[in-house]
PDB file of C-alpha atoms and ligand atoms in Angstrom:
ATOM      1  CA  UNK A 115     246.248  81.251  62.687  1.00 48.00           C
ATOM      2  CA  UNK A 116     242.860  80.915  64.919  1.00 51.00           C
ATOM      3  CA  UNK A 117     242.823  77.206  64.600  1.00 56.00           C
ATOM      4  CA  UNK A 118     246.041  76.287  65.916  1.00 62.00           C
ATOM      5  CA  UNK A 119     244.997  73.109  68.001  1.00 62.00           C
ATOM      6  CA  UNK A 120     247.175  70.015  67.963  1.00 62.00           C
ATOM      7  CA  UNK A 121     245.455  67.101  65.963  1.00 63.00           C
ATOM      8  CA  UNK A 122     243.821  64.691  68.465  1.00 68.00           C
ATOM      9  CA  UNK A 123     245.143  61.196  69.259  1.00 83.00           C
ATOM     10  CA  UNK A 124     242.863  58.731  67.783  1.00 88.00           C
ATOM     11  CA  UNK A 125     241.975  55.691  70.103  1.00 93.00           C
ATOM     12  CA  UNK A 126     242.209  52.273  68.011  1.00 96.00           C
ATOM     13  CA  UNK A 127     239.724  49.700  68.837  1.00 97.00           C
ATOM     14  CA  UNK A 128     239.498  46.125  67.005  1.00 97.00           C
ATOM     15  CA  UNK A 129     236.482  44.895  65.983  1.00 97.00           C
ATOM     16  CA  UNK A 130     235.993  41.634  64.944  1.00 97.00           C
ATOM     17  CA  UNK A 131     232.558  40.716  63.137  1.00 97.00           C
ATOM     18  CA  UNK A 132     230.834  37.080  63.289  1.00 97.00           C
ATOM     19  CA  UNK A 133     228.338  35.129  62.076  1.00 96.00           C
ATOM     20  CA  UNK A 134     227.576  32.371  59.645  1.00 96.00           C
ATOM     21  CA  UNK A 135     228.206  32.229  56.217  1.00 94.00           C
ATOM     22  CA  UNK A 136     225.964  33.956  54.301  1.00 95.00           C
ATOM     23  CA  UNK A 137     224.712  36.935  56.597  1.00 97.00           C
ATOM     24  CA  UNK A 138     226.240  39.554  55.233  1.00 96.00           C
ATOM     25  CA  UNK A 139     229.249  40.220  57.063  1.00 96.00           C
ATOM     26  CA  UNK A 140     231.604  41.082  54.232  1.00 95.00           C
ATOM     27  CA  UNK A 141     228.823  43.134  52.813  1.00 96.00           C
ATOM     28  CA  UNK A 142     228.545  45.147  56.603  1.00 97.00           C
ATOM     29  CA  UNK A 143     231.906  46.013  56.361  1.00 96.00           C
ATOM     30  CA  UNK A 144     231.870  47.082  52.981  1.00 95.00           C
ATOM     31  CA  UNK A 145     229.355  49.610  53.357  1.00 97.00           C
ATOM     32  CA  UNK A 146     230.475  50.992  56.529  1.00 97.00           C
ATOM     33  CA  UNK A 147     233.498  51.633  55.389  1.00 97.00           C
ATOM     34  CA  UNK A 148     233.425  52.330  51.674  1.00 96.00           C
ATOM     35  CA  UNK A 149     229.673  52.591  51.280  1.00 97.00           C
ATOM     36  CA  UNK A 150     229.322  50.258  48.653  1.00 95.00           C
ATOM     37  CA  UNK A 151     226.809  47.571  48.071  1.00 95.00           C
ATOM     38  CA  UNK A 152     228.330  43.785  46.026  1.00 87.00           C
ATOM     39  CA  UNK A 153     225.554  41.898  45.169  1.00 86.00           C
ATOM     40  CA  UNK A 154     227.177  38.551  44.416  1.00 78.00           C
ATOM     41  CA  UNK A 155     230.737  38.544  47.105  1.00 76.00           C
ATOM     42  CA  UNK A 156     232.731  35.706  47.181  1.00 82.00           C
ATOM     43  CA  UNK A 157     232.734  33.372  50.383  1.00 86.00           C
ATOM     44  CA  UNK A 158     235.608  34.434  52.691  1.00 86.00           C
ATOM     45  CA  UNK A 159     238.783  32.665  53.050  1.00 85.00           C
ATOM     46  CA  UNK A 160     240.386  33.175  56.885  1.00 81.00           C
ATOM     47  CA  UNK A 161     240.134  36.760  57.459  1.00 83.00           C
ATOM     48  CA  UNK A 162     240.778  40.485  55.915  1.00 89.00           C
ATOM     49  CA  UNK A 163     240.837  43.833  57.560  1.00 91.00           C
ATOM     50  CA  UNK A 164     239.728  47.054  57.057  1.00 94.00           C
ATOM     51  CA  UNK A 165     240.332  50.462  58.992  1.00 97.00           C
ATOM     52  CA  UNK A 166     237.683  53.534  59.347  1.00 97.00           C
ATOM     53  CA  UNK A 167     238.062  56.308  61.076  1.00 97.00           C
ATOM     54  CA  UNK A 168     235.349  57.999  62.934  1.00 95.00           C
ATOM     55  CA  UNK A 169     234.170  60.121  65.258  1.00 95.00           C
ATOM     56  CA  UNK A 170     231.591  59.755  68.553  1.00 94.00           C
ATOM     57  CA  UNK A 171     230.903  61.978  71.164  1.00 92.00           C
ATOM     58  CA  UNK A 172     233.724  64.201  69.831  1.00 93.00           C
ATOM     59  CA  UNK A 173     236.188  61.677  70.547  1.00 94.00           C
ATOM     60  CA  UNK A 174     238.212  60.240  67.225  1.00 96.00           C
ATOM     61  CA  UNK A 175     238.780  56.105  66.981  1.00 97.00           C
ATOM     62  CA  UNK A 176     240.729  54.109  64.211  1.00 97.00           C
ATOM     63  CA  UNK A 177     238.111  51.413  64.027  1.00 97.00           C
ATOM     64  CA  UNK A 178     240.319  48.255  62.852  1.00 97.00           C
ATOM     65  CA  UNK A 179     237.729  45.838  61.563  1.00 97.00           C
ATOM     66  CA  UNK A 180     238.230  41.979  60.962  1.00 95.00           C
ATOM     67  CA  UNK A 181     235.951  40.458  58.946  1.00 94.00           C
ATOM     68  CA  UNK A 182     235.657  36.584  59.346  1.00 92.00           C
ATOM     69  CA  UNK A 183     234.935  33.381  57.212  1.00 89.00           C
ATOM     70  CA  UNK A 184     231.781  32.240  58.462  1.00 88.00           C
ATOM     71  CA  UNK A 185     232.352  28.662  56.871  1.00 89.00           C
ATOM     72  CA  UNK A 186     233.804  25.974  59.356  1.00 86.00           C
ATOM     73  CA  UNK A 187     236.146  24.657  57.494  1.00 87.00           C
ATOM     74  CA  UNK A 188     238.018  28.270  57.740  1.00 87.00           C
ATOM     75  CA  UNK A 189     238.084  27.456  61.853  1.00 88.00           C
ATOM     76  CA  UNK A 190     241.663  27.370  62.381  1.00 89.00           C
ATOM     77  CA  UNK A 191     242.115  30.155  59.945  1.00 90.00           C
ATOM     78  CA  UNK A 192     240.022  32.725  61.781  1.00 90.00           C
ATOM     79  CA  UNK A 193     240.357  31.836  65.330  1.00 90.00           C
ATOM     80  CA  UNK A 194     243.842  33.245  65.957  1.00 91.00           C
ATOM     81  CA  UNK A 195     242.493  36.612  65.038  1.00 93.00           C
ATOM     82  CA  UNK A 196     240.487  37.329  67.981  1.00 94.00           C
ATOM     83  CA  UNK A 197     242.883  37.748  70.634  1.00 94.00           C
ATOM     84  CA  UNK A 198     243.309  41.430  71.758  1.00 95.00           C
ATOM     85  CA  UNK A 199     240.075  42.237  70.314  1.00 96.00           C
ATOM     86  CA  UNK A 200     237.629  45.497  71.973  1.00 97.00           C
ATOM     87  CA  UNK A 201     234.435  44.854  70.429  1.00 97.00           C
ATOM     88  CA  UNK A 202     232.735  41.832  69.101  1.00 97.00           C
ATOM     89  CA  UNK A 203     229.658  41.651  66.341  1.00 98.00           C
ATOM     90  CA  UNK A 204     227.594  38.884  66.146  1.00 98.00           C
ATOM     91  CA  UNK A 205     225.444  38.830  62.784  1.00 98.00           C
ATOM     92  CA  UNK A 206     222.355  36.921  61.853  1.00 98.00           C
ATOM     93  CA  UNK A 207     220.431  37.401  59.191  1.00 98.00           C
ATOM     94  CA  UNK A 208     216.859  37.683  59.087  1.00 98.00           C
ATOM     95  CA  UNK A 209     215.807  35.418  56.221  1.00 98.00           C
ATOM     96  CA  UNK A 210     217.958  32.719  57.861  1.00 97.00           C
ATOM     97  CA  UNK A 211     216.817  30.884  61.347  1.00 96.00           C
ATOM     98  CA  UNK A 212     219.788  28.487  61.489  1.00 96.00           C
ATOM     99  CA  UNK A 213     222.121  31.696  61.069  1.00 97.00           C
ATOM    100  CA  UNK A 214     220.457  32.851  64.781  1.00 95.00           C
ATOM    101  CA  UNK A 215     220.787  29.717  66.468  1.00 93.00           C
ATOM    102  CA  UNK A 216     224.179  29.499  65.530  1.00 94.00           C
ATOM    103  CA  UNK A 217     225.084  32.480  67.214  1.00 96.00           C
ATOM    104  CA  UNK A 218     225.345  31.147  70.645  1.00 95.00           C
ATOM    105  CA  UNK A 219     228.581  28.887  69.012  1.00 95.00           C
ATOM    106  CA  UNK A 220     229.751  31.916  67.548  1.00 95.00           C
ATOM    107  CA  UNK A 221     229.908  33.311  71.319  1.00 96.00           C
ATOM    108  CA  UNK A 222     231.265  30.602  72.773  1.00 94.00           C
ATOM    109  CA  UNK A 223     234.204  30.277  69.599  1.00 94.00           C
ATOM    110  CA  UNK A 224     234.608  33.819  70.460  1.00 96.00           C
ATOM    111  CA  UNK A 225     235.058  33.421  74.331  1.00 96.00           C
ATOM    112  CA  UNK A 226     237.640  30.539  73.924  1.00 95.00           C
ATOM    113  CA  UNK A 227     240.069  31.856  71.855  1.00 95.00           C
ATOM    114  CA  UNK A 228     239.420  35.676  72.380  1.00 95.00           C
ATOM    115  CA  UNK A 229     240.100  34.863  76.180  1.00 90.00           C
ATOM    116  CA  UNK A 230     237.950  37.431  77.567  1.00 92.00           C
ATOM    117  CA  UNK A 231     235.312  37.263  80.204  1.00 90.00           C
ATOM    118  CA  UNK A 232     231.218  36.874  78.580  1.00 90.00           C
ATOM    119  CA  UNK A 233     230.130  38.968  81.120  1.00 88.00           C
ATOM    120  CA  UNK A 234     232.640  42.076  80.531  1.00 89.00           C
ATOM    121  CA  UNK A 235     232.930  42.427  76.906  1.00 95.00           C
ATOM    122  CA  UNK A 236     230.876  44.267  74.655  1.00 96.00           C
ATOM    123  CA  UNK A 237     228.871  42.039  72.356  1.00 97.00           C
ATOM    124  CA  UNK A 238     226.698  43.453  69.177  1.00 97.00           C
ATOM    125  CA  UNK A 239     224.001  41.214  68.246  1.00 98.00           C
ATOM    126  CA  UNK A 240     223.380  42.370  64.890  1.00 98.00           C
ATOM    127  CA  UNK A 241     220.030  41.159  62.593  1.00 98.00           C
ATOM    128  CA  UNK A 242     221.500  42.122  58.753  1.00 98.00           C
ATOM    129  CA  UNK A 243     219.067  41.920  55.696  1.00 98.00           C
ATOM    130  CA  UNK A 244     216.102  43.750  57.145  1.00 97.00           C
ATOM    131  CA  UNK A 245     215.480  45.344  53.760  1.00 98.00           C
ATOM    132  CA  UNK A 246     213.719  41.708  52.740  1.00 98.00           C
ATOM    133  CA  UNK A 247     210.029  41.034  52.566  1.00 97.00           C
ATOM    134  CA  UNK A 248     208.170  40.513  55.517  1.00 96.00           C
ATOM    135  CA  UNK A 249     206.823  37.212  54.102  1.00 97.00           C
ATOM    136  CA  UNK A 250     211.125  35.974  53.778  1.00 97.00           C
ATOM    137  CA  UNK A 251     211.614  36.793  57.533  1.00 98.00           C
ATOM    138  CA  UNK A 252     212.671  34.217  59.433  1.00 98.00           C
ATOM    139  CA  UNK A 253     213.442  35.716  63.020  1.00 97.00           C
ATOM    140  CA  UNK A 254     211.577  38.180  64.706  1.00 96.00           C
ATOM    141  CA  UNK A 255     212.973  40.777  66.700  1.00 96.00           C
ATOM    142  CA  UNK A 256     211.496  39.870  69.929  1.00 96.00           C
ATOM    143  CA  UNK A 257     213.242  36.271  69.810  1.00 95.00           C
ATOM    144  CA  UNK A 258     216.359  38.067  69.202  1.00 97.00           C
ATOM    145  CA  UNK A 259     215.536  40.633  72.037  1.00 97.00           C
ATOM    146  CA  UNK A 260     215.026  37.216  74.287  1.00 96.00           C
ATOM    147  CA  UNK A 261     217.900  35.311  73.503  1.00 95.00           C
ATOM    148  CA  UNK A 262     220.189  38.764  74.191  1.00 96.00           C
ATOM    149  CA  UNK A 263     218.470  39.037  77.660  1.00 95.00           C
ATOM    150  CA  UNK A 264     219.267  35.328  78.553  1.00 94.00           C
ATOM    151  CA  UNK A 265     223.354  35.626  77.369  1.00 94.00           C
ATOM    152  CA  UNK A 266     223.463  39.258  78.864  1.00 93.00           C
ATOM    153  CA  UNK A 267     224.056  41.164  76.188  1.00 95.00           C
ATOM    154  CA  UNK A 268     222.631  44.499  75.956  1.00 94.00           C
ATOM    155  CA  UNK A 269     222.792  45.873  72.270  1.00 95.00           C
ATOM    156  CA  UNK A 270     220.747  44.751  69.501  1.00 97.00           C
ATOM    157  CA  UNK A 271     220.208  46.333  65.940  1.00 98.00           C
ATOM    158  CA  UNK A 272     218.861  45.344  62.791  1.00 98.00           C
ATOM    159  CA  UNK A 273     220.612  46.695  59.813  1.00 98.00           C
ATOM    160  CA  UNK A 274     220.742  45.994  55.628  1.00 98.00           C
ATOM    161  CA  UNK A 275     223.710  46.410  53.735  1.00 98.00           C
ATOM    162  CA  UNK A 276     222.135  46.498  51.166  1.00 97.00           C
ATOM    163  CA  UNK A 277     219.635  49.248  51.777  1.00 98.00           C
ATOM    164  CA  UNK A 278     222.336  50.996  53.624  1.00 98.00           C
ATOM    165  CA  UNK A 279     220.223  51.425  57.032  1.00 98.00           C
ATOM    166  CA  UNK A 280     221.611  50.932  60.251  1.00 98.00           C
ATOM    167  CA  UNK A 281     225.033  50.187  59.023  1.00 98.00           C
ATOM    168  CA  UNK A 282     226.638  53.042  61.282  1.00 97.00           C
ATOM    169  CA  UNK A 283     224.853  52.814  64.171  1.00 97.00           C
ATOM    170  CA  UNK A 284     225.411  49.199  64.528  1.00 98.00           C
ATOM    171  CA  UNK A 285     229.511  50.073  64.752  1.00 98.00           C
ATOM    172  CA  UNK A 286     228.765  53.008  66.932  1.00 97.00           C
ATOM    173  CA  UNK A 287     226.789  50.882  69.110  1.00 97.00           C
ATOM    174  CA  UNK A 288     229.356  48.839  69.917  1.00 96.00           C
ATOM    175  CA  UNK A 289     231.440  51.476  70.626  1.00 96.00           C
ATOM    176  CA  UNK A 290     229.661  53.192  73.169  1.00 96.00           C
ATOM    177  CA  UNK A 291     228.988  49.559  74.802  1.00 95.00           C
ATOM    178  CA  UNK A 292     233.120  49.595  74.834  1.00 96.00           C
ATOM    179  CA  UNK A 293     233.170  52.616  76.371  1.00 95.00           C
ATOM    180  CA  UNK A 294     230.558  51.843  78.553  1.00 93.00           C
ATOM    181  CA  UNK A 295     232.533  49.153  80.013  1.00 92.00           C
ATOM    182  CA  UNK A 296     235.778  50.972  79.988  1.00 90.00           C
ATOM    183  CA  UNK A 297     233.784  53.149  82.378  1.00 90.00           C
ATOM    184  CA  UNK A 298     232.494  50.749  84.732  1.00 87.00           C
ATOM    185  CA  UNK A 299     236.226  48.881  84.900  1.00 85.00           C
ATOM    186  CA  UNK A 300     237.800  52.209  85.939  1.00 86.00           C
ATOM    187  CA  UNK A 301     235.674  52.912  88.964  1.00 87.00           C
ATOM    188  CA  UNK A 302     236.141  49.007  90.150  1.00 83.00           C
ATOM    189  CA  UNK A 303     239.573  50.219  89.662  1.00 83.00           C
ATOM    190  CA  UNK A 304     239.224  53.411  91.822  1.00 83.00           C
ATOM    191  CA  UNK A 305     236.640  51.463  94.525  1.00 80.00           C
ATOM    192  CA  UNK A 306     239.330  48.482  94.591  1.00 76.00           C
ATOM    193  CA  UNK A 307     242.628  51.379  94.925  1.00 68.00           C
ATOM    194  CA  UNK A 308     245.070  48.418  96.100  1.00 56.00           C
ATOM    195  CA  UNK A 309     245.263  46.947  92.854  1.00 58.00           C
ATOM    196  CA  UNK A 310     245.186  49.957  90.716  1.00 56.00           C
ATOM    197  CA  UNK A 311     248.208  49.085  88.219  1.00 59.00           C
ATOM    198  CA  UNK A 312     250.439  52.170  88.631  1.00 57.00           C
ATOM    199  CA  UNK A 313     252.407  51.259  85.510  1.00 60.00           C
ATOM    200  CA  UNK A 314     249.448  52.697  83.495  1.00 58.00           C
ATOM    201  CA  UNK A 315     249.104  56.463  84.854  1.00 51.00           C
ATOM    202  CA  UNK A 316     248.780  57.864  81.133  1.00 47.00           C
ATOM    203  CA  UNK A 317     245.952  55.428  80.409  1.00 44.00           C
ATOM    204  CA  UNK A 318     243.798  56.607  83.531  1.00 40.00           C
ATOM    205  CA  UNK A 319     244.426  59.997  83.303  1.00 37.00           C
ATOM    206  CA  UNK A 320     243.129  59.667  79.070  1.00 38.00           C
ATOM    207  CA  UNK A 321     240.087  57.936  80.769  1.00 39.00           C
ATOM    208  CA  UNK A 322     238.593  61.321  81.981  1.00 38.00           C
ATOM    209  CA  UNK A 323     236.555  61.731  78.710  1.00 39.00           C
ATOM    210  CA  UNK A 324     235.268  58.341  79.332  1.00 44.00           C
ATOM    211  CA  UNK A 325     231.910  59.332  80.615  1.00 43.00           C
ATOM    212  CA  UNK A 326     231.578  62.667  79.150  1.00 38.00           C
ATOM    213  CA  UNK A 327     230.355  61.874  76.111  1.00 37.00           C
ATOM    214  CA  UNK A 328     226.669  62.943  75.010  1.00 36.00           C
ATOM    215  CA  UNK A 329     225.686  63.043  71.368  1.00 35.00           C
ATOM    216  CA  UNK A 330     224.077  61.038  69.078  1.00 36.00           C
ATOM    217  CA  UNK A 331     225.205  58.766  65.842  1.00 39.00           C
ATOM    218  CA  UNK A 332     225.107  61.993  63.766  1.00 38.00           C
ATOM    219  CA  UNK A 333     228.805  62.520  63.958  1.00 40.00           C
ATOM    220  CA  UNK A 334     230.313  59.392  62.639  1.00 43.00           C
ATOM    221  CA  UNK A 335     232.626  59.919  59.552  1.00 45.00           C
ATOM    222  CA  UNK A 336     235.564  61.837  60.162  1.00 43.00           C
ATOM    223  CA  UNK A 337     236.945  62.303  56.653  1.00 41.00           C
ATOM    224  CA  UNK A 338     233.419  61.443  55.058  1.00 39.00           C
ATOM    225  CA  UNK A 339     235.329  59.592  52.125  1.00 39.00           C
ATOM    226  CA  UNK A 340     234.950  56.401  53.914  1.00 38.00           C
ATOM    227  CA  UNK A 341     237.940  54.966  52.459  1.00 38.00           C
ATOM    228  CA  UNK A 342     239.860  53.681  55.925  1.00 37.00           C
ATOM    229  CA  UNK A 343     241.688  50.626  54.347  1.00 35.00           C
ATOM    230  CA  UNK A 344     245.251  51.962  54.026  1.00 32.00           C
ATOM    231  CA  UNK A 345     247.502  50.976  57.496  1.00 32.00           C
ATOM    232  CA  UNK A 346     247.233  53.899  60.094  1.00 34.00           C
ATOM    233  CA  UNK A 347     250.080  54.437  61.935  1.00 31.00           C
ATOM    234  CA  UNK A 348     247.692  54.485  64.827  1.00 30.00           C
ATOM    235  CA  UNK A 349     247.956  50.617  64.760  1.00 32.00           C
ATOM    236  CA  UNK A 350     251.479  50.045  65.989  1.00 31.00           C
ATOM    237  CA  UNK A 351     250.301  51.425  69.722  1.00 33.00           C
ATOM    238  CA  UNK A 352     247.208  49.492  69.887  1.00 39.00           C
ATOM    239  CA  UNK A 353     245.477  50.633  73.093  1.00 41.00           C
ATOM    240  CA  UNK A 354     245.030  48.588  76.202  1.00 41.00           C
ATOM    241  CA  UNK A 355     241.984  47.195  77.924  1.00 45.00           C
ATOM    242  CA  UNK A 356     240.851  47.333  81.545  1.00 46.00           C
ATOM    243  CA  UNK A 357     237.858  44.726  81.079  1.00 49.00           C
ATOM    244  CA  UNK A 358     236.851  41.837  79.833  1.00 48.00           C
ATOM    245  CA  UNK A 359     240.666  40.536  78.776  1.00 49.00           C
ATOM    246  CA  UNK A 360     241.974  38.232  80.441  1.00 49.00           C
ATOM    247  CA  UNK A 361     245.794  38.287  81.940  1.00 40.00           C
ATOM    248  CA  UNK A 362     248.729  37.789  79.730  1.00 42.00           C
ATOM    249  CA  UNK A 363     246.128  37.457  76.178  1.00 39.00           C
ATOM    250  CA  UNK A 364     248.724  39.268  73.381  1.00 39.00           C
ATOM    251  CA  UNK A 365     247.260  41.256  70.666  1.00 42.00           C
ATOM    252  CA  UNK A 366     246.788  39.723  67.464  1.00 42.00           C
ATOM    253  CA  UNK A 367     249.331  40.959  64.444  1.00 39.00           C
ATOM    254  CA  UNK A 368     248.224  44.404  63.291  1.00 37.00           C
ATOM    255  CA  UNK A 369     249.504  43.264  59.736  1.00 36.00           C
ATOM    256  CA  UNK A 370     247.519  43.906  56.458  1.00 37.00           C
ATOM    257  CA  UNK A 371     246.281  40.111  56.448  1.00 37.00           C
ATOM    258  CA  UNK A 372     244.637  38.613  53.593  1.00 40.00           C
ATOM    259  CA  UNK A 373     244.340  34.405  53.638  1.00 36.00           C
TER     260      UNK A 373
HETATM  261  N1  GTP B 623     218.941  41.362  50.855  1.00 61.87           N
HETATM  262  C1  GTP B 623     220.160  41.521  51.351  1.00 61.87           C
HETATM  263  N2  GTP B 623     221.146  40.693  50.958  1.00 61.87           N
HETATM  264  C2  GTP B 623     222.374  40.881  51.512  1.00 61.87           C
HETATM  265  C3  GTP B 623     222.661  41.889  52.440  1.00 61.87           C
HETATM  266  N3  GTP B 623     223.966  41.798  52.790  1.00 61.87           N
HETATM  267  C4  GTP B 623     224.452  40.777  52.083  1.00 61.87           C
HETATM  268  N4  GTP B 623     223.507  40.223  51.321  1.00 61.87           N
HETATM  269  C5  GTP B 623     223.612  39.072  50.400  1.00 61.87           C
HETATM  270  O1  GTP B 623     224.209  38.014  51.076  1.00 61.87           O
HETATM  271  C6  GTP B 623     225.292  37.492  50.314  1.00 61.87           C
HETATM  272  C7  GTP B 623     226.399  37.076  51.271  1.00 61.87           C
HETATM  273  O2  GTP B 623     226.986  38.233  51.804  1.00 61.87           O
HETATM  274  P1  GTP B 623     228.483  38.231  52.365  1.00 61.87           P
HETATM  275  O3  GTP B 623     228.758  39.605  52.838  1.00 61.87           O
HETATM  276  O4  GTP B 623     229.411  37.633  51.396  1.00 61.87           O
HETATM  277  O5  GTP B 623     228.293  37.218  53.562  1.00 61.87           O
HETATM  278  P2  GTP B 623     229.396  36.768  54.632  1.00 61.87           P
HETATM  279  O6  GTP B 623     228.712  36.682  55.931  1.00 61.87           O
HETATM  280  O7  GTP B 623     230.590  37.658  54.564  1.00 61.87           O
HETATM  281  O8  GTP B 623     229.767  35.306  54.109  1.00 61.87           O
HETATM  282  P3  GTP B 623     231.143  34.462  54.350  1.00 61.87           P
HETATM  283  O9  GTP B 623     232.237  35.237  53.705  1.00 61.87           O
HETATM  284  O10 GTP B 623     230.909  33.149  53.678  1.00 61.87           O
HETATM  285  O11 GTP B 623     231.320  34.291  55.816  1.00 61.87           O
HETATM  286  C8  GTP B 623     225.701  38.642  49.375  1.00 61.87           C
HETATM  287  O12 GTP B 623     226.205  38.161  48.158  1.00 61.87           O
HETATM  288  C9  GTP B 623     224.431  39.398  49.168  1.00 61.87           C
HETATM  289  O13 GTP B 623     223.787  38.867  48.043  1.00 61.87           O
HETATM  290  C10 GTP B 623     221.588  42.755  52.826  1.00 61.87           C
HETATM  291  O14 GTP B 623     221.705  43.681  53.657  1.00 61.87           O
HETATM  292  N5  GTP B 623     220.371  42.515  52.250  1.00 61.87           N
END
């Protein structure tokens, strides 16, 4: 009878995760979310979803997770996914040069169809493979750490898959970048009061928590099983942004899409 507190609302967030062909994306989502490692994955067609639950800073987010084909003949397939989109990763890996130069396209394919503004959305530039030899390395860190100061962008992790390091933290990361600019949107909203939207006085007052949280990645898995991929009810009230969106951009279908 002690325990008697109503379940908390869990906040969903998309995520979409790019990069070239090759780097691992598939393989990121896989282990975040299942915590399995597939040596040999097939090349991805379109796109496919996944959902994990977690927790961070003692707040609880459905995590719904799109993982793109990084070919470019899957182009048309994958761009009409990004609309309505919170957080976006952008993966390299480290045994692969071309896969970091290409990630200023990935950006840009990202900007124009996502519809959001560079300088307000929370971009993960994320180095997979680190668990390779140090003679297969191809980028260094600290021409990644450059190339993030010179687009803006803030958060940088190496992870491996395949090793299982990082994986987490390179989600959480993003989150707290979301958050981060969830933050900074609602006090240009309070500094600018005219144009507060009073249509959305639920939303602000939620907002409260926004920079509350402390904490560290410790406190990630909420269930600990890992096995998010079944369609959360959470999904049909997708959550609004403040930043980075543009006007009038729609969310993309929350559907169970497999092409
Ligand atoms: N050494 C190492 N290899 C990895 C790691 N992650 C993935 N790989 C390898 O890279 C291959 C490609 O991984 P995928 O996850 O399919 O790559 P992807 O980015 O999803 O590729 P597309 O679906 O074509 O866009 C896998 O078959 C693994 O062999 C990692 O962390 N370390």
């Amino acid at each position: 009878m002690a325990n008697m507190r109503p379940p908390q609302k869990s906040k969903l967030l998309k995520v979409v995760i790019l990069g070239d062909g090759g780097v691992g994306k598939s393989a990121l989502l896989t282990r975040f979310v299942s915590n399995r490692y597939e040596e040999n994955n097939f090349h991805t067609i379109g796109v496919e979803f996944m959902n994990k639950d977690i927790v961070v800073d003692g707040e609880q987010y459905t995590l719904q997770i799109w993982d793109t084909a990084g070919q470019e003949r899957f182009r048309a397939l994958r761009t009409p996914f990004y609309r309505g989109s919170d957080i976006c990763l952008l993966c390299y890996a480290l045994d692969d040069r071309d896969s970091l130069r290409g990630l200023g396209l990935w950006r840009n394919e990202f900007l124009t169809y996502a519809d959001v503004e560079a300088d307000k959305f929370p971009f993960i530039v994320v180095g997979n493979k680190n668990d390779i030899l140090p003679q297969k390395r191809q980028v260094s860190y600290e021409s990644v750490q450059q190339w993030c100061a010179e687009q803006k962008i803030v958060s940088h992790i190496e992870t491996s898959s395949k090793a299982a390091t990082n994986v987490s933290d390179a989600f959480v990361l993003g989150l707290r970048q979301w958050k981060h600019m969830e933050c900074v949107a609602e006090a240009e909203l309070r500094h600018n009061g005219d144009t507060i939207d009073l249509t959305r006085p639920i939303r602000l007052v939620q907002r409260r928590l926004c920079c509350t949280g402390g904490g560290g990645a410790g406190d990630l898995d909420k269930d600990g099983n890992g096995d998010g991929d079944g369609y959360d009810a959470a999904m049909r009230t997708p959550s609004k942004k403040l930043f980075g969106q543009k006007r009038s951009a729609p969310k993309a279908p929350a559907t169970n899409y497999r092409l």
